[in-house]
């Protein structure tokens, strides 16, 4: 299993692997928003939690169709499906690799982006915590969407349409954690709901992803 | 021992083959022949477990088949050795040395797969079979883009595999020069029904 994770990470880091695509998108968004909205610190501070979460979500979305498409095209997915590894584990590893290469860098640079958007000091902890807890759900749900559309030519648009509605709860509660944190309010409820969504998705969706993958490989 | 009884298989909703029947003993190879589109790939994918048979049964133990399809599953930004090592780790066999030697890839081991020729890629794809260490090889057109020397090399690999008690099921149009080989012409099993009987509406969803 670790062999698959190491291979996927290595592929992502080598030329053309797409590592940094989501990160670059996130950086561009955070830099452009103050230019578009205007430099008023009060306005930026108010919208910062939403912008940061939206940026993370869209950055995750960007790289979803690569999760299975490349393996499908070169035949590795067929070979993995006939290999002595459960497909449920394969999709879990794929989601983990996606999280490590796309979401984790976003989590790490998010404080810097918060700085650009005048995020109040109290909110930084909640920003990092909510992204850490919420982004695994984005990767796992996205892997499910990618599994649904594997084999379709130019399936990227369809993945976005399928996955975006499923991302909404994570976005709402994630941004709510940061917004409430910024105002010094208690964040327990949105944080619990955010974690609940993540744990539920991580526990259940790999089985669904493996099942639709089996159907799509027929 | 590996047996297929009254097997019917379909591509999408098109029933291609029915009543396919054969058995394979240790140390033997079976070559599948038939015109293009007659269902060789579909049959092999069904046997490999990538799709379910419409009818009939495949009598084989779990986890003893290694499948090699049209695509080799090679990652172009990994080296030859890294590509093979990945499959060795997945199959838990660890060593890739003998596979590199047997498919004459030793000199290419550190080369990026994207810089391989089509024939060299195929050799890498076939080296994966040796790495899997599985007794039944299910091969779909294994000799495509191989030159005559590489075909002979591969025939030797199959001979060794059969000699050590392995089995091989090969769809190919060319003569591999193997001993103990039986030939099965799939045009004899061409399906007559236009569509599978129980396909129906839910086939798009299930």
CSV table of C-alpha atoms in Angstrom, one decimal:
chain,number,residue,atom,x,y,z
A,1,UNK,CA,0.0,0.0,0.0
A,2,UNK,CA,2.8,2.4,0.9
A,3,UNK,CA,4.3,1.6,-2.5
A,4,UNK,CA,1.2,3.1,-4.2
A,5,UNK,CA,1.4,6.2,-2.0
A,6,UNK,CA,5.1,6.7,-2.7
A,7,UNK,CA,4.6,6.2,-6.4
A,8,UNK,CA,1.7,8.7,-6.5
A,9,UNK,CA,3.7,11.3,-4.5
A,10,UNK,CA,6.8,10.7,-6.7
A,11,UNK,CA,4.7,11.1,-9.8
A,12,UNK,CA,3.1,14.3,-8.5
A,13,UNK,CA,6.5,15.8,-7.7
A,14,UNK,CA,8.1,14.9,-11.0
A,15,UNK,CA,7.7,17.1,-14.1
A,16,UNK,CA,4.2,17.4,-15.3
A,17,UNK,CA,2.8,15.9,-12.2
A,18,UNK,CA,0.6,18.8,-11.4
A,19,UNK,CA,2.0,19.5,-7.9
A,20,UNK,CA,1.7,23.2,-7.2
A,21,UNK,CA,-1.3,23.7,-9.5
A,22,UNK,CA,-3.7,24.1,-6.7
A,23,UNK,CA,-1.2,26.0,-4.6
A,24,UNK,CA,-0.6,28.5,-7.4
A,25,UNK,CA,-4.3,29.0,-7.9
A,26,UNK,CA,-4.7,29.7,-4.2
A,27,UNK,CA,-1.9,32.2,-4.1
A,28,UNK,CA,-3.3,34.0,-7.2
A,29,UNK,CA,-6.7,34.2,-5.7
A,30,UNK,CA,-5.5,35.6,-2.4
A,31,UNK,CA,-3.3,38.2,-4.1
A,32,UNK,CA,-6.0,39.3,-6.6
A,33,UNK,CA,-8.9,39.6,-4.1
A,34,UNK,CA,-7.5,42.7,-2.4
A,35,UNK,CA,-6.9,44.2,-5.9
A,36,UNK,CA,-10.5,43.5,-6.9
A,37,UNK,CA,-12.3,44.3,-3.7
A,38,UNK,CA,-10.2,47.3,-2.7
A,39,UNK,CA,-7.6,47.7,0.1
A,40,UNK,CA,-10.0,48.6,2.9
A,41,UNK,CA,-8.8,46.4,5.9
A,42,UNK,CA,-12.3,46.2,7.4
A,43,UNK,CA,-13.9,44.8,4.2
A,44,UNK,CA,-11.1,42.4,3.6
A,45,UNK,CA,-11.1,41.1,7.2
A,46,UNK,CA,-14.8,40.5,7.0
A,47,UNK,CA,-14.7,38.4,3.7
A,48,UNK,CA,-11.3,36.8,4.4
A,49,UNK,CA,-12.7,33.5,6.0
A,50,UNK,CA,-15.0,32.9,3.1
A,51,UNK,CA,-12.4,33.8,0.4
A,52,UNK,CA,-9.8,31.6,2.0
A,53,UNK,CA,-12.1,28.6,2.2
A,54,UNK,CA,-13.5,29.2,-1.2
A,55,UNK,CA,-9.9,29.4,-2.6
A,56,UNK,CA,-9.0,26.1,-0.9
A,57,UNK,CA,-12.1,24.4,-2.2
A,58,UNK,CA,-11.6,25.5,-5.8
A,59,UNK,CA,-7.9,24.7,-5.7
A,60,UNK,CA,-8.8,21.1,-4.6
A,61,UNK,CA,-11.3,20.9,-7.4
A,62,UNK,CA,-8.7,21.8,-10.0
A,63,UNK,CA,-6.7,18.7,-9.7
A,64,UNK,CA,-9.6,16.2,-9.1
A,65,UNK,CA,-9.8,14.8,-12.7
A,66,UNK,CA,-6.1,13.8,-12.5
A,67,UNK,CA,-6.7,11.4,-9.7
A,68,UNK,CA,-7.8,8.4,-11.8
A,69,UNK,CA,-7.7,9.8,-15.4
A,70,UNK,CA,-3.9,9.3,-15.9
A,71,UNK,CA,-3.9,5.8,-14.4
A,72,UNK,CA,-6.9,4.9,-16.6
A,73,UNK,CA,-5.3,6.2,-19.8
A,74,UNK,CA,-2.0,4.2,-19.4
A,75,UNK,CA,-3.7,1.1,-18.2
A,76,UNK,CA,-2.4,1.1,-14.6
A,77,UNK,CA,-5.9,1.2,-13.2
A,78,UNK,CA,-6.8,-2.1,-14.9
A,79,UNK,CA,-3.6,-3.6,-13.6
A,80,UNK,CA,-4.2,-2.2,-10.1
A,81,UNK,CA,-7.8,-3.6,-10.2
A,82,UNK,CA,-6.3,-7.1,-10.9
A,83,UNK,CA,-3.5,-6.7,-8.4
A,84,UNK,CA,-3.7,-8.2,-4.9
A,85,UNK,CA,-4.8,-4.9,-3.3
A,86,UNK,CA,-8.4,-4.1,-2.4
A,87,UNK,CA,-9.7,-1.4,-4.6
A,88,UNK,CA,-11.1,0.3,-1.5
A,89,UNK,CA,-7.5,0.7,-0.3
A,90,UNK,CA,-6.4,2.0,-3.7
A,91,UNK,CA,-9.0,4.8,-3.7
A,92,UNK,CA,-8.2,5.7,-0.1
A,93,UNK,CA,-4.5,5.9,-0.9
A,94,UNK,CA,-5.4,8.0,-4.0
A,95,UNK,CA,-7.4,10.4,-1.9
A,96,UNK,CA,-4.6,10.6,0.7
A,97,UNK,CA,-2.1,11.3,-2.1
A,98,UNK,CA,-4.4,14.0,-3.4
A,99,UNK,CA,-4.7,15.5,0.1
A,100,UNK,CA,-0.9,15.5,0.7
A,101,UNK,CA,-0.1,17.0,-2.7
A,102,UNK,CA,-2.9,19.5,-3.0
A,103,UNK,CA,-4.6,20.3,0.3
A,104,UNK,CA,-1.7,20.1,2.8
A,105,UNK,CA,0.4,22.8,1.0
A,106,UNK,CA,-2.7,25.0,1.1
A,107,UNK,CA,-3.1,24.4,4.8
A,108,UNK,CA,0.5,25.3,5.3
A,109,UNK,CA,0.5,28.6,3.3
A,110,UNK,CA,-3.0,29.7,4.5
A,111,UNK,CA,-1.7,31.9,7.4
A,112,UNK,CA,0.3,33.8,4.9
A,113,UNK,CA,-2.7,34.3,2.7
A,114,UNK,CA,-4.7,35.3,5.8
A,115,UNK,CA,-2.1,38.1,6.3
A,116,UNK,CA,-2.7,39.4,2.8
A,117,UNK,CA,-6.4,39.5,3.5
A,118,UNK,CA,-6.1,41.2,7.0
A,119,UNK,CA,-7.5,38.2,8.8
A,120,UNK,CA,-7.9,39.1,12.5
A,121,UNK,CA,-5.2,37.6,14.7
A,122,UNK,CA,-7.6,35.4,16.7
A,123,UNK,CA,-8.7,33.6,13.6
A,124,UNK,CA,-5.4,32.1,12.5
A,125,UNK,CA,-5.6,29.1,14.7
A,126,UNK,CA,-9.1,28.4,13.6
A,127,UNK,CA,-8.2,28.8,10.0
A,128,UNK,CA,-5.4,26.2,10.2
A,129,UNK,CA,-7.5,23.9,12.3
A,130,UNK,CA,-10.6,24.1,10.1
A,131,UNK,CA,-8.6,23.6,6.9
A,132,UNK,CA,-6.8,20.6,8.4
A,133,UNK,CA,-10.1,19.1,9.5
A,134,UNK,CA,-12.1,20.0,6.5
A,135,UNK,CA,-9.9,19.4,3.5
A,136,UNK,CA,-9.7,15.6,3.9
A,137,UNK,CA,-13.4,15.6,3.1
A,138,UNK,CA,-12.8,17.6,0.0
A,139,UNK,CA,-10.2,15.0,-1.2
A,140,UNK,CA,-12.3,12.0,-0.4
A,141,UNK,CA,-15.5,13.4,-1.9
A,142,UNK,CA,-13.5,14.5,-4.9
A,143,UNK,CA,-12.0,11.0,-5.3
A,144,UNK,CA,-15.5,9.7,-5.4
A,145,UNK,CA,-16.4,12.2,-8.2
A,146,UNK,CA,-13.3,11.3,-10.1
A,147,UNK,CA,-14.1,7.6,-9.8
A,148,UNK,CA,-17.6,8.3,-11.2
A,149,UNK,CA,-16.3,10.0,-14.3
A,150,UNK,CA,-13.2,7.9,-15.0
A,151,UNK,CA,-13.1,6.8,-18.6
A,152,UNK,CA,-15.1,9.9,-19.8
A,153,UNK,CA,-13.1,12.1,-22.2
A,154,UNK,CA,-12.8,15.6,-20.8
A,155,UNK,CA,-14.6,14.6,-17.6
A,156,UNK,CA,-13.4,17.6,-15.7
A,157,UNK,CA,-16.5,19.7,-16.1
A,158,UNK,CA,-18.7,16.8,-15.0
A,159,UNK,CA,-16.6,16.2,-11.9
A,160,UNK,CA,-17.1,19.8,-10.9
A,161,UNK,CA,-20.8,19.6,-11.4
A,162,UNK,CA,-21.1,16.4,-9.4
A,163,UNK,CA,-18.8,17.3,-6.6
A,164,UNK,CA,-19.5,21.0,-5.9
A,165,UNK,CA,-22.9,20.4,-4.3
A,166,UNK,CA,-21.3,17.8,-2.1
A,167,UNK,CA,-18.6,20.4,-1.1
A,168,UNK,CA,-21.2,22.9,0.1
A,169,UNK,CA,-21.6,21.7,3.7
A,170,UNK,CA,-17.8,21.6,4.2
A,171,UNK,CA,-17.5,25.1,2.8
A,172,UNK,CA,-20.3,26.5,5.0
A,173,UNK,CA,-19.1,25.0,8.2
A,174,UNK,CA,-15.4,25.6,7.5
A,175,UNK,CA,-15.8,29.3,6.7
A,176,UNK,CA,-18.2,29.6,9.7
A,177,UNK,CA,-15.5,28.3,12.0
A,178,UNK,CA,-13.0,30.9,10.8
A,179,UNK,CA,-15.6,33.7,10.8
A,180,UNK,CA,-16.8,33.0,14.3
A,181,UNK,CA,-13.2,32.6,15.4
A,182,UNK,CA,-12.3,36.0,14.0
A,183,UNK,CA,-15.1,37.5,16.1
A,184,UNK,CA,-14.0,35.7,19.2
A,185,UNK,CA,-17.2,33.7,19.4
A,186,UNK,CA,-17.4,30.0,20.3
A,187,UNK,CA,-16.7,27.7,17.3
A,188,UNK,CA,-17.6,24.3,18.8
A,189,UNK,CA,-20.8,23.7,16.8
A,190,UNK,CA,-19.5,24.4,13.3
A,191,UNK,CA,-16.2,22.7,14.1
A,192,UNK,CA,-18.0,19.5,15.3
A,193,UNK,CA,-20.1,19.5,12.2
A,194,UNK,CA,-17.1,20.0,9.9
A,195,UNK,CA,-15.2,17.1,11.6
A,196,UNK,CA,-18.4,15.0,11.4
A,197,UNK,CA,-18.6,15.5,7.7
A,198,UNK,CA,-14.9,14.6,7.2
A,199,UNK,CA,-15.0,11.5,9.4
A,200,UNK,CA,-18.2,10.3,7.8
A,201,UNK,CA,-16.8,10.9,4.3
A,202,UNK,CA,-13.5,9.2,5.0
A,203,UNK,CA,-15.2,6.2,6.6
A,204,UNK,CA,-17.9,5.6,3.9
A,205,UNK,CA,-17.0,7.1,0.6
A,206,UNK,CA,-14.0,4.8,-0.2
A,207,UNK,CA,-16.4,1.9,-0.5
A,208,UNK,CA,-18.7,3.9,-2.9
A,209,UNK,CA,-15.7,5.0,-4.9
A,210,UNK,CA,-14.3,1.5,-5.2
A,211,UNK,CA,-17.7,0.2,-6.3
A,212,UNK,CA,-18.2,2.8,-9.1
A,213,UNK,CA,-14.6,2.3,-10.2
A,214,UNK,CA,-15.3,-1.4,-10.6
A,215,UNK,CA,-18.4,-0.6,-12.7
A,216,UNK,CA,-16.5,1.9,-14.8
A,217,UNK,CA,-13.7,-0.5,-15.6
A,218,UNK,CA,-16.0,-3.1,-17.1
B,1,UNK,CA,-5.7,-26.5,-13.2
B,2,UNK,CA,-7.9,-23.8,-14.6
B,3,UNK,CA,-11.2,-24.4,-16.2
B,4,UNK,CA,-13.8,-22.3,-18.0
B,5,UNK,CA,-17.2,-23.7,-18.5
B,6,UNK,CA,-20.1,-22.4,-20.7
B,7,UNK,CA,-18.8,-18.9,-20.4
B,8,UNK,CA,-20.7,-16.0,-22.0
B,9,UNK,CA,-19.3,-12.5,-22.1
B,10,UNK,CA,-20.4,-9.2,-23.4
B,11,UNK,CA,-18.8,-5.9,-24.2
B,12,UNK,CA,-21.1,-3.2,-23.0
B,13,UNK,CA,-24.5,-4.5,-23.9
B,14,UNK,CA,-23.3,-6.5,-26.9
B,15,UNK,CA,-23.1,-10.3,-26.2
B,16,UNK,CA,-19.9,-11.4,-28.1
B,17,UNK,CA,-19.2,-15.0,-26.9
B,18,UNK,CA,-21.2,-17.8,-25.5
B,19,UNK,CA,-20.5,-21.4,-24.5
B,20,UNK,CA,-16.8,-20.8,-24.3
B,21,UNK,CA,-15.2,-24.0,-22.8
B,22,UNK,CA,-11.6,-24.9,-22.2
B,23,UNK,CA,-9.3,-26.1,-19.5
B,24,UNK,CA,-5.6,-25.4,-18.9
B,25,UNK,CA,-3.2,-27.7,-17.1
B,26,UNK,CA,0.0,-26.8,-15.4
B,27,UNK,CA,2.8,-26.3,-17.8
B,28,UNK,CA,0.5,-25.7,-20.8
B,29,UNK,CA,-0.4,-22.6,-22.8
B,30,UNK,CA,-3.5,-21.9,-24.7
B,31,UNK,CA,-3.5,-19.5,-27.7
B,32,UNK,CA,-6.7,-17.8,-28.5
B,33,UNK,CA,-7.3,-16.9,-32.1
B,34,UNK,CA,-10.1,-15.2,-34.0
B,35,UNK,CA,-10.8,-12.3,-36.2
B,36,UNK,CA,-10.7,-8.7,-34.9
B,37,UNK,CA,-13.7,-7.8,-32.7
B,38,UNK,CA,-14.6,-11.4,-32.0
B,39,UNK,CA,-14.2,-11.0,-28.3
B,40,UNK,CA,-10.7,-12.0,-27.4
B,41,UNK,CA,-10.0,-9.0,-25.2
B,42,UNK,CA,-13.5,-9.2,-23.6
B,43,UNK,CA,-12.9,-12.9,-22.8
B,44,UNK,CA,-9.5,-12.1,-21.3
B,45,UNK,CA,-10.8,-9.2,-19.2
B,46,UNK,CA,-13.6,-11.4,-18.0
B,47,UNK,CA,-11.2,-14.1,-16.9
B,48,UNK,CA,-8.9,-11.5,-15.3
B,49,UNK,CA,-11.9,-10.4,-13.2
B,50,UNK,CA,-12.3,-7.0,-14.7
B,51,UNK,CA,-15.8,-7.7,-15.7
B,52,UNK,CA,-18.4,-10.3,-14.8
B,53,UNK,CA,-19.4,-13.1,-17.0
B,54,UNK,CA,-22.9,-13.0,-18.4
B,55,UNK,CA,-23.2,-16.8,-17.8
B,56,UNK,CA,-21.1,-19.8,-17.1
B,57,UNK,CA,-18.2,-20.1,-14.6
B,58,UNK,CA,-14.5,-19.6,-14.4
B,59,UNK,CA,-13.0,-22.2,-12.1
B,60,UNK,CA,-9.8,-20.8,-10.8
B,61,UNK,CA,-8.3,-20.1,-7.4
B,62,UNK,CA,-8.3,-16.5,-6.1
B,63,UNK,CA,-5.2,-14.4,-6.7
B,64,UNK,CA,-3.3,-16.5,-9.1
B,65,UNK,CA,-3.9,-14.6,-12.4
B,66,UNK,CA,-1.6,-11.9,-13.7
B,67,UNK,CA,-3.2,-9.9,-16.5
B,68,UNK,CA,-1.5,-7.9,-19.2
B,69,UNK,CA,-3.7,-5.9,-21.5
B,70,UNK,CA,-3.1,-3.6,-24.5
B,71,UNK,CA,-1.8,-0.8,-22.3
B,72,UNK,CA,1.3,-1.5,-20.3
B,73,UNK,CA,0.5,0.7,-17.3
B,74,UNK,CA,3.9,2.4,-17.5
B,75,UNK,CA,4.4,5.7,-15.8
B,76,UNK,CA,6.5,7.9,-18.2
B,77,UNK,CA,8.1,10.0,-15.5
B,78,UNK,CA,9.4,7.0,-13.5
B,79,UNK,CA,12.5,5.0,-14.5
B,80,UNK,CA,12.3,1.5,-15.8
B,81,UNK,CA,13.5,0.2,-12.4
B,82,UNK,CA,11.0,2.3,-10.5
B,83,UNK,CA,8.1,1.1,-12.6
B,84,UNK,CA,9.0,-2.5,-12.0
B,85,UNK,CA,9.8,-2.0,-8.3
B,86,UNK,CA,6.3,-0.6,-7.8
B,87,UNK,CA,4.7,-3.7,-9.1
B,88,UNK,CA,7.1,-5.9,-7.1
B,89,UNK,CA,6.0,-4.1,-4.0
B,90,UNK,CA,2.3,-4.3,-4.9
B,91,UNK,CA,2.7,-8.1,-5.5
B,92,UNK,CA,5.0,-8.5,-2.5
B,93,UNK,CA,7.8,-10.1,-4.5
B,94,UNK,CA,10.4,-7.5,-3.7
B,95,UNK,CA,13.1,-8.4,-6.3
B,96,UNK,CA,13.1,-7.2,-9.9
B,97,UNK,CA,16.6,-8.4,-10.9
B,98,UNK,CA,15.6,-11.5,-12.7
B,99,UNK,CA,12.8,-9.7,-14.6
B,100,UNK,CA,15.3,-7.1,-15.8
B,101,UNK,CA,17.7,-9.8,-17.0
B,102,UNK,CA,15.0,-12.0,-18.6
B,103,UNK,CA,13.5,-9.2,-20.6
B,104,UNK,CA,16.9,-7.7,-21.5
B,105,UNK,CA,16.2,-4.4,-19.7
B,106,UNK,CA,19.3,-4.3,-17.5
B,107,UNK,CA,20.9,-1.6,-19.6
B,108,UNK,CA,17.8,0.5,-19.5
B,109,UNK,CA,17.0,0.2,-15.8
B,110,UNK,CA,17.8,3.8,-14.9
B,111,UNK,CA,16.2,5.4,-18.0
B,112,UNK,CA,13.0,7.3,-17.8
B,113,UNK,CA,10.1,5.3,-19.3
B,114,UNK,CA,9.2,8.3,-21.5
B,115,UNK,CA,12.4,7.8,-23.4
B,116,UNK,CA,11.7,4.2,-24.2
B,117,UNK,CA,10.7,3.1,-27.7
B,118,UNK,CA,7.4,1.3,-28.2
B,119,UNK,CA,9.0,-2.1,-28.2
B,120,UNK,CA,11.1,-1.3,-25.1
B,121,UNK,CA,7.9,-0.2,-23.3
B,122,UNK,CA,6.3,-3.5,-24.2
B,123,UNK,CA,9.3,-5.4,-22.8
B,124,UNK,CA,8.9,-3.4,-19.6
B,125,UNK,CA,5.2,-4.2,-19.6
B,126,UNK,CA,5.9,-7.9,-20.0
B,127,UNK,CA,8.7,-7.8,-17.4
B,128,UNK,CA,5.9,-6.9,-14.9
B,129,UNK,CA,4.5,-10.4,-15.4
B,130,UNK,CA,7.7,-12.0,-14.2
B,131,UNK,CA,7.7,-9.7,-11.2
B,132,UNK,CA,4.1,-10.7,-10.2
B,133,UNK,CA,5.3,-14.4,-9.8
B,134,UNK,CA,1.8,-15.6,-10.5
B,135,UNK,CA,1.1,-19.0,-12.0
B,136,UNK,CA,-1.4,-18.0,-14.7
B,137,UNK,CA,-0.6,-15.3,-17.2
B,138,UNK,CA,-3.4,-13.9,-19.2
B,139,UNK,CA,-1.9,-12.0,-22.1
B,140,UNK,CA,-3.7,-9.8,-24.6
B,141,UNK,CA,-1.6,-9.4,-27.8
B,142,UNK,CA,1.7,-9.5,-25.9
B,143,UNK,CA,3.9,-9.3,-29.0
B,144,UNK,CA,2.6,-6.0,-30.4
B,145,UNK,CA,5.5,-3.7,-31.4
B,146,UNK,CA,8.1,-6.3,-30.5
B,147,UNK,CA,10.9,-7.0,-33.0
B,148,UNK,CA,11.7,-10.6,-33.9
B,149,UNK,CA,14.6,-10.8,-31.4
B,150,UNK,CA,12.3,-9.6,-28.6
B,151,UNK,CA,9.5,-12.0,-29.6
B,152,UNK,CA,12.0,-14.8,-29.3
B,153,UNK,CA,13.2,-13.5,-26.0
B,154,UNK,CA,9.6,-13.3,-24.8
B,155,UNK,CA,8.9,-16.9,-26.1
B,156,UNK,CA,11.8,-18.0,-24.0
B,157,UNK,CA,10.3,-16.3,-20.9
B,158,UNK,CA,7.0,-18.0,-21.5
B,159,UNK,CA,8.8,-21.4,-22.0
B,160,UNK,CA,10.5,-20.9,-18.6
B,161,UNK,CA,7.3,-20.0,-17.0
B,162,UNK,CA,5.5,-23.1,-18.4
B,163,UNK,CA,8.6,-25.2,-17.5
B,164,UNK,CA,8.2,-24.2,-13.9
B,165,UNK,CA,4.6,-25.3,-13.8
B,166,UNK,CA,3.0,-22.0,-14.9
B,167,UNK,CA,0.1,-21.6,-17.3
B,168,UNK,CA,-0.5,-19.0,-20.0
B,169,UNK,CA,-3.6,-17.9,-21.9
B,170,UNK,CA,-2.5,-15.8,-24.9
B,171,UNK,CA,-4.5,-13.9,-27.5
B,172,UNK,CA,-2.1,-13.5,-30.4
B,173,UNK,CA,-2.0,-13.5,-34.2
B,174,UNK,CA,1.6,-14.6,-34.6
B,175,UNK,CA,3.4,-17.8,-34.0
B,176,UNK,CA,5.4,-17.8,-30.8
B,177,UNK,CA,7.1,-21.1,-31.4
B,178,UNK,CA,6.0,-22.6,-28.1
B,179,UNK,CA,5.9,-26.3,-27.4
B,180,UNK,CA,2.8,-27.8,-25.6
B,181,UNK,CA,0.6,-25.1,-27.0
B,182,UNK,CA,-3.1,-25.6,-27.9
B,183,UNK,CA,-5.0,-23.3,-30.1
B,184,UNK,CA,-8.6,-22.3,-29.5
B,185,UNK,CA,-10.5,-20.5,-32.3
B,186,UNK,CA,-13.0,-18.2,-30.7
B,187,UNK,CA,-15.1,-17.8,-33.9
B,188,UNK,CA,-16.7,-21.2,-33.0
B,189,UNK,CA,-18.2,-19.5,-29.9
B,190,UNK,CA,-19.7,-16.4,-31.5
B,191,UNK,CA,-22.9,-15.4,-29.8
B,192,UNK,CA,-26.1,-15.7,-31.7
B,193,UNK,CA,-28.4,-13.7,-29.5
B,194,UNK,CA,-28.4,-9.9,-30.3
B,195,UNK,CA,-28.3,-8.7,-26.7
B,196,UNK,CA,-27.8,-10.3,-23.3
B,197,UNK,CA,-31.2,-11.5,-22.0
B,198,UNK,CA,-31.0,-10.0,-18.5
B,199,UNK,CA,-29.3,-6.7,-19.3
B,200,UNK,CA,-32.3,-4.5,-19.1
B,201,UNK,CA,-32.6,-1.0,-17.8
B,202,UNK,CA,-30.4,-1.2,-14.7
B,203,UNK,CA,-27.4,-2.1,-16.7
B,204,UNK,CA,-26.5,1.5,-17.0
B,205,UNK,CA,-26.4,1.9,-13.3
B,206,UNK,CA,-25.1,-1.5,-12.1
